[in-house]
Amino acid sequence: MAEYRDDGVNPNTGTYRTTTTTTGDPVYGGDTVAVERRGNPLARTLAILALLALVIVGILFATGFWKLNGTPGSMPKVSVQGGSMPKVGVQSDKIVVGTTEKTVDVPKIETKKAEVKVPVIGVEKKNAQ
């Protein structure tokens, strides 16, 4: 049986110890069953193969064994012919602006001088001794 630390981790594999029955139910007493959980080996293998393929392709391009050749493209040619603005007709009355002579009452304002009392504010100083 594998040896586990106090925190439930196997130092050799890094897996955790869980106490369950064979049906997966928790055990509250009795025998201890160690369940090791590991990732899917097929997924790990496929990931390693994909990484290896990317490294090989990178090396082939870096060494010049593979080269990409191509011709430069060009933008499509577009021709535009002149058009015409839409024709719009508006019918309206004319507005006439001008001057004419009329006689009107104009008020006349006059000013005259008159003597009135206005308030005054001042400061009285005390005699300094």
Coordinates of N, CA and C in Angstrom, one line a residue:
M1 N 0.8 -1.2 0.0 CA 0.0 0.0 0.0 C 0.9 1.2 0.0
A2 N 0.4 2.3 -0.7 CA 1.2 3.5 -0.8 C 1.3 4.3 0.5
E3 N 2.4 5.0 0.7 CA 2.5 5.8 1.9 C 2.0 7.2 1.6
Y4 N 1.2 7.8 2.5 CA 0.7 9.1 2.3 C 1.2 10.0 3.5
R5 N 1.4 11.3 3.2 CA 1.7 12.2 4.3 C 0.5 12.6 5.1
D6 N 0.6 13.4 6.1 CA -0.5 13.8 7.0 C -1.5 14.6 6.2
D7 N -1.1 15.3 5.1 CA -2.1 16.1 4.4 C -2.8 15.3 3.3
G8 N -2.5 13.9 3.2 CA -3.2 13.1 2.3 C -2.6 13.0 0.9
V9 N -1.3 13.5 0.7 CA -0.7 13.4 -0.6 C 0.4 12.4 -0.6
N10 N 0.4 11.6 -1.7 CA 1.5 10.6 -1.9 C 2.7 11.3 -2.4
P11 N 3.8 11.3 -1.7 CA 5.0 12.0 -2.2 C 5.6 11.5 -3.4
N12 N 5.3 10.2 -3.8 CA 5.9 9.6 -5.0 C 5.1 10.0 -6.2
T13 N 3.8 10.0 -6.1 CA 2.9 10.3 -7.3 C 2.2 11.6 -7.3
G14 N 2.1 12.3 -6.1 CA 1.4 13.5 -6.0 C -0.1 13.4 -6.0
T15 N -0.6 12.2 -5.8 CA -2.0 12.0 -5.8 C -2.6 12.2 -4.4
Y16 N -3.9 12.4 -4.2 CA -4.5 12.6 -2.9 C -5.2 11.3 -2.5
R17 N -5.2 11.1 -1.2 CA -5.9 10.0 -0.6 C -7.3 10.4 -0.3
T18 N -8.3 9.5 -0.7 CA -9.7 9.7 -0.3 C -10.2 8.4 0.3
T19 N -11.1 8.5 1.2 CA -11.6 7.4 1.8 C -13.0 7.2 1.3
T20 N -13.2 6.1 0.5 CA -14.5 5.8 -0.1 C -14.7 4.3 -0.1
T21 N -15.9 3.9 -0.4 CA -16.2 2.5 -0.6 C -16.0 2.2 -2.1
T22 N -16.2 1.0 -2.5 CA -16.1 0.7 -3.9 C -17.2 1.3 -4.8
T23 N -18.3 1.7 -4.1 CA -19.3 2.4 -4.9 C -19.1 3.9 -4.9
G24 N -18.1 4.4 -4.3 CA -17.9 5.8 -4.3 C -18.5 6.6 -3.1
D25 N -19.2 5.9 -2.2 CA -19.8 6.5 -1.0 C -18.7 6.8 0.0
P26 N -18.7 7.8 0.8 CA -17.7 8.1 1.8 C -17.8 7.0 2.9
V27 N -16.7 6.7 3.5 CA -16.6 5.8 4.6 C -16.3 6.5 5.9
Y28 N -17.1 6.3 6.9 CA -16.9 7.0 8.2 C -16.2 6.1 9.2
G29 N -15.7 5.0 8.8 CA -15.0 4.1 9.7 C -14.7 2.8 9.0
G30 N -13.8 2.0 9.5 CA -13.5 0.7 8.8 C -12.2 0.8 8.0
D31 N -12.2 0.1 6.9 CA -11.0 0.0 6.0 C -10.9 1.3 5.2
T32 N -9.6 1.6 4.9 CA -9.3 2.8 4.0 C -9.0 2.3 2.6
V33 N -9.6 3.0 1.7 CA -9.3 2.6 0.3 C -8.6 3.8 -0.4
A34 N -7.4 3.6 -1.0 CA -6.7 4.7 -1.6 C -7.1 4.8 -3.0
V35 N -7.6 6.0 -3.5 CA -8.0 6.2 -4.8 C -7.1 7.2 -5.5
E36 N -6.4 6.7 -6.5 CA -5.5 7.6 -7.2 C -6.1 8.1 -8.5
R37 N -6.1 9.5 -8.6 CA -6.7 10.1 -9.8 C -5.6 10.6 -10.7
R38 N -5.7 10.2 -11.9 CA -4.8 10.6 -12.9 C -5.5 11.1 -14.1
G39 N -4.8 11.9 -14.9 CA -5.4 12.5 -16.2 C -5.6 11.4 -17.2
N40 N -6.3 11.7 -18.3 CA -6.5 10.8 -19.4 C -5.2 10.6 -20.1
P41 N -4.7 9.4 -20.2 CA -3.4 9.2 -20.9 C -3.5 9.5 -22.4
L42 N -4.6 9.3 -23.0 CA -4.8 9.5 -24.5 C -4.7 11.0 -24.7
A43 N -5.3 11.8 -23.9 CA -5.3 13.3 -24.1 C -3.9 13.8 -23.9
R44 N -3.2 13.3 -23.0 CA -1.8 13.7 -22.7 C -0.9 13.3 -23.9
T45 N -1.1 12.1 -24.5 CA -0.3 11.7 -25.6 C -0.6 12.5 -26.8
L46 N -1.9 12.9 -27.1 CA -2.2 13.7 -28.2 C -1.6 15.1 -28.1
A47 N -1.6 15.7 -26.9 CA -1.1 17.0 -26.6 C 0.4 17.0 -26.9
I48 N 1.1 15.9 -26.5 CA 2.6 15.8 -26.7 C 2.9 15.7 -28.2
L49 N 2.1 14.9 -28.9 CA 2.3 14.8 -30.4 C 2.0 16.1 -31.1
A50 N 1.0 16.8 -30.7 CA 0.7 18.1 -31.4 C 1.8 19.1 -31.1
L51 N 2.3 19.1 -29.9 CA 3.4 20.0 -29.6 C 4.7 19.6 -30.4
L52 N 5.0 18.4 -30.5 CA 6.1 17.9 -31.3 C 6.0 18.3 -32.7
A53 N 4.7 18.1 -33.3 CA 4.5 18.5 -34.7 C 4.8 20.0 -34.9
L54 N 4.3 20.8 -34.0 CA 4.5 22.3 -34.1 C 6.0 22.6 -34.0
V55 N 6.8 21.9 -33.2 CA 8.2 22.2 -33.1 C 8.9 21.8 -34.4
I56 N 8.5 20.6 -34.9 CA 9.1 20.2 -36.2 C 8.9 21.2 -37.3
V57 N 7.6 21.6 -37.4 CA 7.3 22.6 -38.5 C 8.0 23.9 -38.3
G58 N 8.2 24.3 -37.0 CA 9.0 25.6 -36.8 C 10.4 25.4 -37.2
I59 N 11.0 24.2 -36.9 CA 12.4 24.0 -37.3 C 12.5 24.0 -38.8
L60 N 11.6 23.4 -39.5 CA 11.7 23.3 -41.0 C 11.6 24.7 -41.6
F61 N 10.8 25.6 -41.1 CA 10.7 26.9 -41.6 C 12.0 27.7 -41.2
A62 N 12.5 27.5 -39.9 CA 13.6 28.3 -39.5 C 14.9 27.9 -40.2
T63 N 15.1 26.7 -40.6 CA 16.3 26.3 -41.3 C 16.2 26.6 -42.8
G64 N 15.0 27.0 -43.3 CA 14.9 27.3 -44.7 C 14.6 26.0 -45.6
F65 N 14.3 24.9 -44.9 CA 13.9 23.7 -45.6 C 12.6 23.9 -46.3
W66 N 11.7 24.6 -45.6 CA 10.4 24.9 -46.2 C 10.4 26.4 -46.4
K67 N 9.9 26.9 -47.5 CA 9.7 28.3 -47.8 C 8.3 28.5 -48.3
L68 N 7.8 29.7 -48.1 CA 6.6 30.1 -48.6 C 6.8 31.0 -49.8
N69 N 6.3 30.7 -51.0 CA 6.4 31.5 -52.1 C 5.1 32.0 -52.5
G70 N 5.0 33.2 -53.0 CA 3.7 33.7 -53.4 C 3.9 34.9 -54.3
T71 N 2.9 35.3 -54.9 CA 2.9 36.5 -55.7 C 2.1 37.6 -55.0
P72 N 2.5 38.8 -55.1 CA 1.8 39.9 -54.5 C 0.4 40.1 -55.1
G73 N -0.6 40.3 -54.4 CA -1.9 40.6 -54.9 C -2.1 42.0 -55.2
S74 N -3.2 42.4 -55.8 CA -3.5 43.8 -56.1 C -5.0 44.0 -55.7
M75 N -5.3 45.3 -55.6 CA -6.6 45.7 -55.3 C -7.5 45.6 -56.5
P76 N -8.7 45.3 -56.4 CA -9.5 45.3 -57.7 C -9.7 46.7 -58.3
K77 N -9.8 46.7 -59.6 CA -10.0 47.9 -60.3 C -11.4 48.3 -60.3
V78 N -11.7 49.5 -59.9 CA -13.1 50.0 -59.9 C -13.2 51.3 -60.7
S79 N -14.2 51.4 -61.6 CA -14.4 52.6 -62.3 C -15.7 53.3 -61.9
V80 N -15.6 54.6 -61.9 CA -16.8 55.3 -61.4 C -17.1 56.4 -62.5
Q81 N -18.3 56.4 -62.9 CA -18.8 57.4 -63.9 C -19.5 58.5 -63.1
G82 N -19.4 59.7 -63.7 CA -20.0 60.9 -63.0 C -21.6 60.7 -63.1
G83 N -22.2 61.2 -62.0 CA -23.6 61.1 -61.9 C -24.2 62.6 -62.0
S84 N -25.4 62.7 -61.6 CA -26.0 64.0 -61.6 C -26.8 64.2 -60.3
M85 N -26.9 65.4 -59.8 CA -27.6 65.7 -58.6 C -29.1 65.7 -58.9
P86 N -29.9 65.3 -57.9 CA -31.3 65.3 -58.1 C -31.8 66.7 -58.4
K87 N -32.8 66.8 -59.2 CA -33.4 68.2 -59.5 C -34.6 68.4 -58.6
V88 N -34.6 69.5 -57.9 CA -35.7 69.8 -57.0 C -36.2 71.2 -57.3
G89 N -37.5 71.4 -57.5 CA -38.1 72.7 -57.8 C -38.9 73.2 -56.6
V90 N -38.7 74.4 -56.2 CA -39.5 75.0 -55.0 C -40.2 76.2 -55.5
Q91 N -41.5 76.3 -55.2 CA -42.2 77.5 -55.6 C -42.6 78.2 -54.3
S92 N -42.3 79.5 -54.2 CA -42.5 80.3 -53.0 C -42.9 81.7 -53.4
D93 N -43.6 82.4 -52.5 CA -43.8 83.8 -52.6 C -42.6 84.6 -52.3
K94 N -42.5 85.8 -52.9 CA -41.3 86.7 -52.6 C -41.5 87.5 -51.3
I95 N -40.5 87.6 -50.6 CA -40.4 88.5 -49.4 C -39.7 89.8 -49.8
V96 N -40.4 90.9 -49.6 CA -39.8 92.2 -50.0 C -39.4 93.0 -48.8
V97 N -38.2 93.4 -48.7 CA -37.7 94.2 -47.6 C -37.3 95.6 -48.1
G98 N -37.8 96.6 -47.3 CA -37.4 98.0 -47.8 C -37.9 99.0 -46.7
T99 N -37.9 100.3 -47.0 CA -38.3 101.3 -46.1 C -39.4 102.2 -46.7
T100 N -40.2 102.8 -45.8 CA -41.3 103.7 -46.3 C -41.3 104.8 -45.2
E101 N -41.9 106.0 -45.6 CA -42.0 107.1 -44.7 C -43.3 107.1 -44.0
K102 N -43.3 107.3 -42.7 CA -44.5 107.3 -41.9 C -44.3 108.4 -40.8
T103 N -45.4 108.9 -40.2 CA -45.3 109.9 -39.1 C -45.8 109.1 -37.9
V104 N -44.9 109.1 -36.9 CA -45.2 108.4 -35.6 C -44.9 109.4 -34.5
D105 N -45.5 109.1 -33.3 CA -45.2 109.9 -32.1 C -43.9 109.4 -31.4
V106 N -43.0 110.3 -31.2 CA -41.7 109.9 -30.5 C -41.7 110.7 -29.2
P107 N -41.5 110.0 -28.1 CA -41.4 110.7 -26.8 C -40.1 111.5 -26.7
K108 N -40.2 112.7 -26.0 CA -39.0 113.6 -25.8 C -38.7 113.5 -24.4
I109 N -37.4 113.2 -24.1 CA -36.9 113.1 -22.8 C -36.0 114.3 -22.5
E110 N -36.3 115.1 -21.4 CA -35.5 116.2 -21.0 C -34.9 116.0 -19.6
T111 N -33.8 116.6 -19.3 CA -33.2 116.6 -18.0 C -33.0 118.0 -17.5
K112 N -33.2 118.3 -16.2 CA -33.0 119.6 -15.6 C -32.4 119.4 -14.2
K113 N -31.6 120.4 -13.7 CA -31.0 120.3 -12.4 C -31.9 120.7 -11.4
A114 N -31.9 120.0 -10.2 CA -32.8 120.4 -9.1 C -32.0 120.1 -7.8
E115 N -32.2 120.9 -6.7 CA -31.6 120.6 -5.4 C -32.4 119.7 -4.6
V116 N -31.8 118.6 -4.2 CA -32.4 117.6 -3.3 C -31.5 117.2 -2.2
K117 N -32.0 116.6 -1.1 CA -31.1 116.2 0.0 C -30.8 114.7 -0.3
V118 N -29.6 114.4 -0.1 CA -29.1 113.0 -0.3 C -28.5 112.5 0.9
P119 N -28.5 111.2 1.3 CA -27.9 110.7 2.5 C -26.4 110.8 2.4
V120 N -25.7 111.0 3.5 CA -24.2 111.1 3.5 C -23.7 110.2 4.6
I121 N -22.7 109.4 4.4 CA -22.1 108.6 5.4 C -20.7 109.0 5.6
G122 N -20.3 109.2 6.9 CA -19.0 109.7 7.2 C -18.5 109.0 8.5
V123 N -17.2 109.3 8.9 CA -16.6 108.8 10.1 C -16.1 110.0 10.9
E124 N -16.5 110.0 12.2 CA -15.9 111.0 13.1 C -14.7 110.4 13.9
K125 N -13.7 111.1 13.9 CA -12.5 110.7 14.6 C -12.5 111.3 16.0
K126 N -12.1 110.5 17.0 CA -11.9 111.0 18.3 C -10.6 111.7 18.4
N127 N -10.5 112.7 19.3 CA -9.3 113.5 19.5 C -8.3 112.6 20.1
A128 N -7.1 112.5 19.5 CA -6.0 111.7 20.1 C -5.3 112.5 21.1
Q129 N -5.1 111.9 22.3 CA -4.4 112.6 23.4 C -3.0 112.0 23.7

